[in-house]
Coordinates of C-alpha atoms and ligand atoms in Angstrom, one line a residue:
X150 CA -19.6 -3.3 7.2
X151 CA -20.5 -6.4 9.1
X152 CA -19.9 -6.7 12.6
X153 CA -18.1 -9.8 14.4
X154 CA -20.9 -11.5 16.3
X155 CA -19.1 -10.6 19.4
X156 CA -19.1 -7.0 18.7
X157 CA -22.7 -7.1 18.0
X158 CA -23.8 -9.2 21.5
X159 CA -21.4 -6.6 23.3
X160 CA -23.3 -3.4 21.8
X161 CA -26.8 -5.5 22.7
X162 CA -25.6 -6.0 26.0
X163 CA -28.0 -4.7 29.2
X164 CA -25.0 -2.4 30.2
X165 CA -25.5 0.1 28.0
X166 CA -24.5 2.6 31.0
X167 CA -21.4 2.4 30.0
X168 CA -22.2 4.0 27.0
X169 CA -23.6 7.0 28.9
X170 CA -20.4 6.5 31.3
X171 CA -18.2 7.1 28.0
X172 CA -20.1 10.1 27.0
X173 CA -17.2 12.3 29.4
X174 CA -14.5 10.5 27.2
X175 CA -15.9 11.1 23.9
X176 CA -16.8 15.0 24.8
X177 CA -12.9 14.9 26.3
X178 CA -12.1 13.3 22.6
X179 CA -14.1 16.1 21.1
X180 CA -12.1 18.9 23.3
X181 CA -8.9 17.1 22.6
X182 CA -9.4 17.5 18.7
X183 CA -10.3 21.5 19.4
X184 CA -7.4 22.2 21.5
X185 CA -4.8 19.9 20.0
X186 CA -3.5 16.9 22.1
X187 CA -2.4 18.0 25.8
X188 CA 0.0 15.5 27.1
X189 CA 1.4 12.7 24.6
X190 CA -0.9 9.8 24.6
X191 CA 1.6 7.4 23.5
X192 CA 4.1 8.1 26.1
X193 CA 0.9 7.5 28.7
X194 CA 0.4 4.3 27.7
X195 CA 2.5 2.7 24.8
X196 CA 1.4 0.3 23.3
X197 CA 3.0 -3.3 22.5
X198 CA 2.9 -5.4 19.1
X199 CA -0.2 -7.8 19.9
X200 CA 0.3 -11.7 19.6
X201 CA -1.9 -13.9 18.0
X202 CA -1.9 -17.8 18.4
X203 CA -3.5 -19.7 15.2
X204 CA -4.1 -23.0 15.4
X205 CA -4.7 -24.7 12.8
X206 CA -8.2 -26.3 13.8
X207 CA -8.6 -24.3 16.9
X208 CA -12.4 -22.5 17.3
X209 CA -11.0 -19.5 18.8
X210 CA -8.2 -17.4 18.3
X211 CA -6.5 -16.0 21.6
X212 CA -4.8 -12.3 20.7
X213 CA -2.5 -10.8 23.6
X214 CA -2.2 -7.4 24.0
X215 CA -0.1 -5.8 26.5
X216 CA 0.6 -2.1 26.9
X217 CA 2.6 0.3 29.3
X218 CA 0.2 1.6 31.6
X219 CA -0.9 5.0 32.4
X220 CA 0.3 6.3 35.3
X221 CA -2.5 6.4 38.0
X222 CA -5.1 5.0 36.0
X223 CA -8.2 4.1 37.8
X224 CA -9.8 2.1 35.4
X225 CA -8.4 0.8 32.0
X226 CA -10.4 0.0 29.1
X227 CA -9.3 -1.7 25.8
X228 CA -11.3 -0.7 22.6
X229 CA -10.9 -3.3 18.9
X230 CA -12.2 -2.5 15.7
X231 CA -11.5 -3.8 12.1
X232 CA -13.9 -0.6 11.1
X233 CA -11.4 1.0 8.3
X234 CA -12.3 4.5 10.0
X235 CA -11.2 3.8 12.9
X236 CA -13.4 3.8 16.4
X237 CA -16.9 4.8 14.9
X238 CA -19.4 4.5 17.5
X239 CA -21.0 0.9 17.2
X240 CA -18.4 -0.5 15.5
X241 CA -15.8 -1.9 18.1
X242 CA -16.1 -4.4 20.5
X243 CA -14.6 -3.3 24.0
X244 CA -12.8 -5.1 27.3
X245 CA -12.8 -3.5 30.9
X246 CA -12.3 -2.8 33.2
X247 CA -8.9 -3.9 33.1
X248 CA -6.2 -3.6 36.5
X249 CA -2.5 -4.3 34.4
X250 CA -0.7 -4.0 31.5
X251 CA -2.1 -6.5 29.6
X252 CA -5.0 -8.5 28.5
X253 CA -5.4 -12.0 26.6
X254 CA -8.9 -11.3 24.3
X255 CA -10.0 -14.9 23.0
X256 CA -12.9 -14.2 20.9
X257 CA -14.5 -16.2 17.4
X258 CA -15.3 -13.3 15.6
X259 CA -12.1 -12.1 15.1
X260 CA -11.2 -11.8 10.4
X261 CA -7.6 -13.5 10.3
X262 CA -5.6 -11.1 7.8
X263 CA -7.4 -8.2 7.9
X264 CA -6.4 -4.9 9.7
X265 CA -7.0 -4.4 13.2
X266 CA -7.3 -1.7 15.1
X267 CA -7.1 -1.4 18.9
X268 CA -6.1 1.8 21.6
X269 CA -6.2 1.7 25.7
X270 CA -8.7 4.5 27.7
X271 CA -7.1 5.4 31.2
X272 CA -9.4 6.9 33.7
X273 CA -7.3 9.2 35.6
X274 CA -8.1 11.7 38.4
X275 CA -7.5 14.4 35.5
X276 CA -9.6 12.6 33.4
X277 CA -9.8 10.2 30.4
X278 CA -6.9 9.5 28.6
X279 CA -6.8 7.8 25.3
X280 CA -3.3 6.4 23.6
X281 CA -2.5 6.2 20.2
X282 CA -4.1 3.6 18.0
X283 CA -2.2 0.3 17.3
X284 CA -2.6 -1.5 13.9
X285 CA -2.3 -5.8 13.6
X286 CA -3.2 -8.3 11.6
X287 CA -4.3 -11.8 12.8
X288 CA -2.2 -14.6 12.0
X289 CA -1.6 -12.7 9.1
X290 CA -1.0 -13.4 5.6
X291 CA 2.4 -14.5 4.3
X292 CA 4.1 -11.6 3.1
X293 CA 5.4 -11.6 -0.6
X294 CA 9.3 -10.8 -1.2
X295 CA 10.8 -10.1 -4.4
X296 CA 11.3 -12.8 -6.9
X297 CA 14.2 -14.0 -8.2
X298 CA 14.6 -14.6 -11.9
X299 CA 17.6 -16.0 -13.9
X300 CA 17.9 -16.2 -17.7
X301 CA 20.7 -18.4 -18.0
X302 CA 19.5 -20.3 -20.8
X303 CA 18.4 -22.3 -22.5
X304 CA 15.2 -22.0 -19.6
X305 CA 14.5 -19.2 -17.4
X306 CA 14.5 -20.4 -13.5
X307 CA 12.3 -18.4 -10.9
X308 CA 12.6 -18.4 -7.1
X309 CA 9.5 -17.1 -5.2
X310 CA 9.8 -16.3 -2.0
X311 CA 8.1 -15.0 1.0
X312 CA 8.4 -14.6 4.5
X313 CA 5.6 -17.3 6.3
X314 CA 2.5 -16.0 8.5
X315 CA 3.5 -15.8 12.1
X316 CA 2.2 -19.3 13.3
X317 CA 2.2 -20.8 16.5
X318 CA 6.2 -21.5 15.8
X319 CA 6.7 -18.8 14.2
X320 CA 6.2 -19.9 10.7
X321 CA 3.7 -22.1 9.3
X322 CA 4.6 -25.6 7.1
X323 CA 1.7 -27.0 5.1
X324 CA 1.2 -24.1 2.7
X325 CA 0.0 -24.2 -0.9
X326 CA 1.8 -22.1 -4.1
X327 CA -1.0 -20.8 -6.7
X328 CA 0.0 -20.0 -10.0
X329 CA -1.6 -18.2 -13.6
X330 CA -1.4 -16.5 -16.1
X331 CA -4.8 -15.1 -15.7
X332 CA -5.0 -12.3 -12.9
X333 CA -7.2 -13.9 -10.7
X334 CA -7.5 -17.0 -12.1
X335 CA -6.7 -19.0 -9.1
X336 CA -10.1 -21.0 -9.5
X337 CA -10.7 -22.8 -12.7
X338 CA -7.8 -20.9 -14.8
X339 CA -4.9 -22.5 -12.0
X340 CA -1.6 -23.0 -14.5
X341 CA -0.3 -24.8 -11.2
X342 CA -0.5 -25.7 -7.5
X343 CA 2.4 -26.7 -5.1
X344 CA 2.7 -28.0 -2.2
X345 CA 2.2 -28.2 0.8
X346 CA 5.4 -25.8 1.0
X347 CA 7.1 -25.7 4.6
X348 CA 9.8 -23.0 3.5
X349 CA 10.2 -19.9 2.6
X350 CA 10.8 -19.9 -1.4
X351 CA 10.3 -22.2 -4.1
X352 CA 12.1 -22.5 -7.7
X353 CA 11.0 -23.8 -11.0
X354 CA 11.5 -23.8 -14.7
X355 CA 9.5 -21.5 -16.6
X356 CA 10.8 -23.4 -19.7
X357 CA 11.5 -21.3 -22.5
X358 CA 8.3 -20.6 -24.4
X359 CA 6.3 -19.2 -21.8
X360 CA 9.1 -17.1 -20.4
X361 CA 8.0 -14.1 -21.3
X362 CA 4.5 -14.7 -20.2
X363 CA 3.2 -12.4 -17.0
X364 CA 2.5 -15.1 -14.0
X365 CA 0.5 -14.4 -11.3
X366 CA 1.0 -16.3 -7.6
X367 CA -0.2 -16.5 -3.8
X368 CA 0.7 -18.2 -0.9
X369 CA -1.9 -20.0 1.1
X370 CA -1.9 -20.4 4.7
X371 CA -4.2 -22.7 6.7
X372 CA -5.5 -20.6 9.4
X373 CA -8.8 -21.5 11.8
X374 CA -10.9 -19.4 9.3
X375 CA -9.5 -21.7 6.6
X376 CA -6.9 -20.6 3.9
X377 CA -5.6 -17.6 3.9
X378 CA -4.0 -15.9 1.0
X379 CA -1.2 -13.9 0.8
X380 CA -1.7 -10.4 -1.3
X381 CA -1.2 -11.9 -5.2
X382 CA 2.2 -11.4 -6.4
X383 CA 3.9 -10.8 -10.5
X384 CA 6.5 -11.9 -12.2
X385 CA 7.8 -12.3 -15.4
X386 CA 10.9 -13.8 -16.6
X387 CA 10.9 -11.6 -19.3
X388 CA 14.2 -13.7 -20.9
X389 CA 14.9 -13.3 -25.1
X390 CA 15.9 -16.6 -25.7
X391 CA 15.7 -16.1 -29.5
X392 CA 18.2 -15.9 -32.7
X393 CA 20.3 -13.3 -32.5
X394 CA 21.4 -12.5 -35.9
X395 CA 24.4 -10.6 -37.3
X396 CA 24.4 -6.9 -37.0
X397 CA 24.4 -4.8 -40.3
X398 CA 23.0 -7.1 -42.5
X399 CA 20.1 -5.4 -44.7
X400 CA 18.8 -8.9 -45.2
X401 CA 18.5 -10.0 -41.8
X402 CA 15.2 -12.3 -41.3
X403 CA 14.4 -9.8 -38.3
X404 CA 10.9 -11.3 -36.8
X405 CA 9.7 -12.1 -33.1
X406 CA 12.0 -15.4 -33.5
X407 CA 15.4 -13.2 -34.5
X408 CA 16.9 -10.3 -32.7
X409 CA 19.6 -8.0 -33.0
X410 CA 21.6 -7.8 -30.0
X411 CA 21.1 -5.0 -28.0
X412 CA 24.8 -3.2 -28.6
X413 CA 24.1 -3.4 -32.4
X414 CA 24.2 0.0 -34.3
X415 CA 24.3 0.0 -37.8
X416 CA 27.9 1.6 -39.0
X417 CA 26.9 4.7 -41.3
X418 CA 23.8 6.5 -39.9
X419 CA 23.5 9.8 -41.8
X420 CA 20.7 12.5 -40.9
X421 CA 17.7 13.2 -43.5
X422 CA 17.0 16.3 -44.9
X423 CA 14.9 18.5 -42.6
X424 CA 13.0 18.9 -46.1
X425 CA 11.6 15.3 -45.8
X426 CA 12.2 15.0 -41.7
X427 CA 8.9 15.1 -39.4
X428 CA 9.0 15.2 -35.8
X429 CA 12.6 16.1 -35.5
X430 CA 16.0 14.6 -37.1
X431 CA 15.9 11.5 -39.0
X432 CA 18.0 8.8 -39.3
X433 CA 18.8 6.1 -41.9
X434 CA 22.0 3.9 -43.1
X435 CA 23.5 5.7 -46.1
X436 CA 22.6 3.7 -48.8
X437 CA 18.7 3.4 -47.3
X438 CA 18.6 6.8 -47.0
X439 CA 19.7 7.8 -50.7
X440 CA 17.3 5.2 -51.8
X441 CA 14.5 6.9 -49.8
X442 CA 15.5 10.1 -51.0
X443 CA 15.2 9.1 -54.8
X444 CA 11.9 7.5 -53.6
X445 CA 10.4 10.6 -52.1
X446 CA 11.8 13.1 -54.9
X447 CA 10.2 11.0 -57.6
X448 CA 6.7 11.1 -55.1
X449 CA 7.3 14.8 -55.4
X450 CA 7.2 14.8 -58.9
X451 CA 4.1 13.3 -58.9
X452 CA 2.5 15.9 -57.1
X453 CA 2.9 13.7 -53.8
X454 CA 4.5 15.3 -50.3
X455 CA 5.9 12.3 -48.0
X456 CA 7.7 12.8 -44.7
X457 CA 9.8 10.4 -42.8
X458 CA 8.5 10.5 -39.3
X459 CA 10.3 7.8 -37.7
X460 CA 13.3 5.6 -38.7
X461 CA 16.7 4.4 -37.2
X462 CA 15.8 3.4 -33.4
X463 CA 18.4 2.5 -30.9
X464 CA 17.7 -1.1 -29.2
X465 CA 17.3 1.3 -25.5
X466 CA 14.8 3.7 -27.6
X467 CA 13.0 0.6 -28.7
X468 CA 12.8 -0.9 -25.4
X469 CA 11.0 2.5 -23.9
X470 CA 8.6 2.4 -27.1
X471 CA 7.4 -0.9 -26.6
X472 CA 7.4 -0.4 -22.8
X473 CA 5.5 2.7 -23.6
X474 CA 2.3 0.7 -25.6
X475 CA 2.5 -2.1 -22.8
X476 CA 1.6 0.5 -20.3
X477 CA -0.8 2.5 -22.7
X478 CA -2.8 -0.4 -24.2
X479 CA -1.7 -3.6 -22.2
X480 CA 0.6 -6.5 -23.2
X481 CA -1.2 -8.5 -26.0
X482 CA -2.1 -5.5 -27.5
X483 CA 1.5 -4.2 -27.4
X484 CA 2.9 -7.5 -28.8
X485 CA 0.6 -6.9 -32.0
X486 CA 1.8 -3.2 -33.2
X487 CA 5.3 -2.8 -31.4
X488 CA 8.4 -5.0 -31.3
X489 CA 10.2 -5.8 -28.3
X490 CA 14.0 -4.2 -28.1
X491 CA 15.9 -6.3 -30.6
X492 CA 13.2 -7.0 -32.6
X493 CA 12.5 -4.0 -34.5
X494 CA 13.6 -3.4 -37.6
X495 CA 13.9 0.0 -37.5
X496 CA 17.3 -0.9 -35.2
X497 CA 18.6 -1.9 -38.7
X498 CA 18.9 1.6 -39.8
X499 CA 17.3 0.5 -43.1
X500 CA 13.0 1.1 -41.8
X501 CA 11.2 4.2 -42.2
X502 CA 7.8 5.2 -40.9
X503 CA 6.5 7.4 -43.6
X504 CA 3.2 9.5 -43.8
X505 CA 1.6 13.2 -45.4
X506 CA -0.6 16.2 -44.2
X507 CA -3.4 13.9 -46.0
X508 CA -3.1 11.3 -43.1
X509 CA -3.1 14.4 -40.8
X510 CA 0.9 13.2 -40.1
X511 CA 0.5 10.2 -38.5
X512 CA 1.0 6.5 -38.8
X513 CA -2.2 5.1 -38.6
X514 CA -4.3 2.5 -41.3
X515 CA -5.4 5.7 -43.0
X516 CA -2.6 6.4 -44.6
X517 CA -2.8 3.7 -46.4
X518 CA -6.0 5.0 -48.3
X519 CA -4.6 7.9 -48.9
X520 CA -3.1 9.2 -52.5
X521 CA 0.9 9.1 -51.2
X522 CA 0.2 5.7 -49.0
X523 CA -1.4 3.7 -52.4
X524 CA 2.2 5.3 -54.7
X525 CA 4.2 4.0 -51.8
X526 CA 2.2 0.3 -52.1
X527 CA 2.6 0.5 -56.0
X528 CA 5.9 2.2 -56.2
X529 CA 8.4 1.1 -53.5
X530 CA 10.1 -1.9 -55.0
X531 CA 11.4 0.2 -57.6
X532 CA 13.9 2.0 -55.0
X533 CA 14.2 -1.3 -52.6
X534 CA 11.5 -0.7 -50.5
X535 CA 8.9 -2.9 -49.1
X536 CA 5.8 -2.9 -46.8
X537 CA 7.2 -5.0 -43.7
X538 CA 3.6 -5.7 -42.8
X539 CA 0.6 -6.0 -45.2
X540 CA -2.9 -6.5 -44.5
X541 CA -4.4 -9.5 -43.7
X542 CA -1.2 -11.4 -43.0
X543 CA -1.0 -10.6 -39.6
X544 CA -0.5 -14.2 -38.5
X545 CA 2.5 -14.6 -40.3
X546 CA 4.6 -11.5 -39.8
X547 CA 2.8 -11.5 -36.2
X548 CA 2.2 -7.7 -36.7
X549 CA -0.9 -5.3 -37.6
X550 CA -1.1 -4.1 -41.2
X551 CA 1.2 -1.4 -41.3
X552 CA 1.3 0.7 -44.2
X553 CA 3.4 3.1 -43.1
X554 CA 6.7 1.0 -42.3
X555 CA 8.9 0.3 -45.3
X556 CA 12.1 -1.4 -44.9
X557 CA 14.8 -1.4 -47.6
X558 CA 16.4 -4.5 -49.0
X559 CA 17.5 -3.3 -52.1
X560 CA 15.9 -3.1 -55.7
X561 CA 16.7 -6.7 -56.6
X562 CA 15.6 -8.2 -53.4
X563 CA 12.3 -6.1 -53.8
X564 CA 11.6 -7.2 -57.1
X565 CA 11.8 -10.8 -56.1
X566 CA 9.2 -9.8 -52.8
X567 CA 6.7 -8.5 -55.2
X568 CA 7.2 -11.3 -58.0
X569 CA 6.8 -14.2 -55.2
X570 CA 4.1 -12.7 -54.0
X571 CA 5.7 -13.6 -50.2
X572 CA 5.5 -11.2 -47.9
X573 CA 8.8 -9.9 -46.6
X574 CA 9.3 -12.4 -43.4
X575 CA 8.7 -15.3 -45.4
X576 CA 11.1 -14.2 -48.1
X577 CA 13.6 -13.3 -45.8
X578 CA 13.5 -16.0 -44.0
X579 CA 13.3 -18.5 -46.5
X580 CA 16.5 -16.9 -48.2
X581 CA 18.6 -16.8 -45.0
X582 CA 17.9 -20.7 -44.3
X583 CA 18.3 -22.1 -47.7
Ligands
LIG783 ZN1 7.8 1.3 -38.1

């Protein structure tokens, strides 16, 4: 790494004696590490929390260290490094040989936020002593606290808030908010900037669109070095301000604009045959699952073998799926092939996911090449089934194609889907409005 400009004018320094001087301390370093450590180094000389004045403007920055001193100490020296191993030779810049307990270090070199790393040698008549290492950070960063978020419609509210960098005063006024949606977008991609901020949080209105967008903010502090960041925190409101429609209706315009609420379970679940089941018990409303049954035995008949693999989801299972994709493949992603809890038709009771050993059993665009996936497309209707989402209309369900996921409406409401030529979310849609 690169050295302060101090550090480097110390090493160059004429006196390298001292270097030959430390070569007792570092053998008594490399003894220590052999034998274990003799006498406790911290209760020789403990050391204090550091103070660090930054002045906004100031060319230097003035850290004081103080420490209890070792008992009988001839000569004390004070060793700094912001080396992330710790005290590698040539890395640390050095003050001796100091008589008290403390020392005031003013030096230019000095990185504001980053890790410091500083420890106290005592020559005694037994020899050196070295206590343990202390950690600070200069005029450090504001630390981030948890966010507060409220959903209280109709607009989410978020509180930021943060505990200021320790100033002169003990906090520092004039800071700046960053805000947006891109992860490090805080150059050209800034959704906002505040301030200057002289407190400790700040609220505002995510509105009611974007509330379910992932924001990304800092706090800048205006240090001698120029701004420094806080670490970049997240939030997202993560509020469903959408419809919520009635629960056990099989015509329900369910879509990313309507929900179910998250208590709703349909009234007459009854298990599928294991026959027809994949992946463990299966789950439909009574009349969708007679229906499917009907469906699946006439399939048979044509030579045809279709499992259900997936169908009545609770709102809490739903929420884990689509959790589950966000964390596999990332939130737009997710938002494409999974609804969020409340969203998903297959809380109805009335979806299936269907597939066949010819699609290897699973639920993927193949299946609908396959000899059971094209019946289904052809067939379905005729027992009040429909494909939720079909190719190439994407961006108006606002899903993938799905070939897999039927959803049951009944035959007469079928018919008219395949005779309008609408795909299902239009049709229902268009039906519960009119
Ligand atoms: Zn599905």
């Amino acid at each position: 790494m690169e050295l302060p400009p101090q550090a480097r004018s110390l090493w160059r320094d004429p006196n390298r004696l001292r270097l030959i001087a430390l070569l007792p301390f570092f053998w008594f370093l490399f003894t220590m590490c052999l034998s274990g450590p003799t006498r406790s180094a911290s209760e020789e000389a403990g050391l204090h929390l550091p103070s660090s004045e930054c002045l906004p403007g100031a060319s230097r920055v003035t850290v004081n260290f103080s420490w209890t001193p070792v008992e009988g100490a001839i000569v004390q020296w004070l060793d700094l490094t912001v080396h992330d191993n710790g005290f590698v030779p040539g890395t640390f810049m050095y003050a001796g040989a100091l008589p008290g307990n403390s020392h005031g270090w003013a030096w230019e070199g000095i990185e504001v936020g980053k890790l410091h790393l500083w420890r106290v040698n005592a020559q005694t008549e037994g020899g050196w002593i070295t206590s343990e290492t202390g950690a600070f950070v200069p005029c450090g960063a504001p630390a981030l606290l948890e966010p507060s978020v409220s959903c209280e419609g109709p607009h989410a509210k978020v509180t930021l808030r943060w505990a200021p960098s320790s100033g002169p005063d003990g906090g520092v006024a004039d800071q700046w908010l960053d805000l947006s949606v891109v992860e490090d977008g805080f150059g050209s991609a800034l959704t906002r900037s505040e301030g200057p901020l002289d407190g400790e949080q700040w609220s505002f209105d995510l509105g009611h669109v974007l509330s379910n967008v992932e924001y990304h903010y800092r706090i800048n502090t205006p240090t001698v070095w120029g701004w420094t960041p806080s670490p970049v925190g997240a939030l997202q409101a993560d509020c469903d301000f959408t419809a919520v429609l009635p629960c056990g209706d099989v015509l329900a315009p369910l879509d990313k604009q309507h929900r179910l609420a998250a208590d709703c379970e349909p009234p007459d679940l009854v298990q599928l045959p294991a026959s027809i089941s994949y992946g463990g018990p299966q789950r439909l409303r009574a009349e969708a699952a007679d229906a499917l049954m009907r469906m699946l035995r006439e399939a048979s008949a044509a030579g045809l073998t279709i499992y259900a693999r997936s169908t009545y989801r609770s709102y809490q299972e739903q929420d884990f799926t689509f959790n589950y994709f966000v964390d596999q493949l990332g939130r737009a992603r997710a938002e494409r092939i999974s609804a969020r809890p409340g969203h998903s038709e297959h809380q109805l009771g009335t979806a299936a996911d269907l597939t066949a050993a010819s699609a290897g059993f699973q639920l993927s665009e193949a299946f609908g090449s396959t000899a059971e996936g094209r019946w289904l497309a052809d067939n379905a209707f005729r027992f009040g089934f429909v494909v939720s989402y079909p190719r190439g209309k994407e961006h108006v369900t606002g899903y993938a194609f799905e070939p897999w996921h039927l959803r049951y409406i009944g035959e007469a409401a079928a018919f008219d889907v395949v005779a309008t030529g609408l795909t299902l979310h239009e049709y229902l849609l268009l039906r519960w409005y009119q």
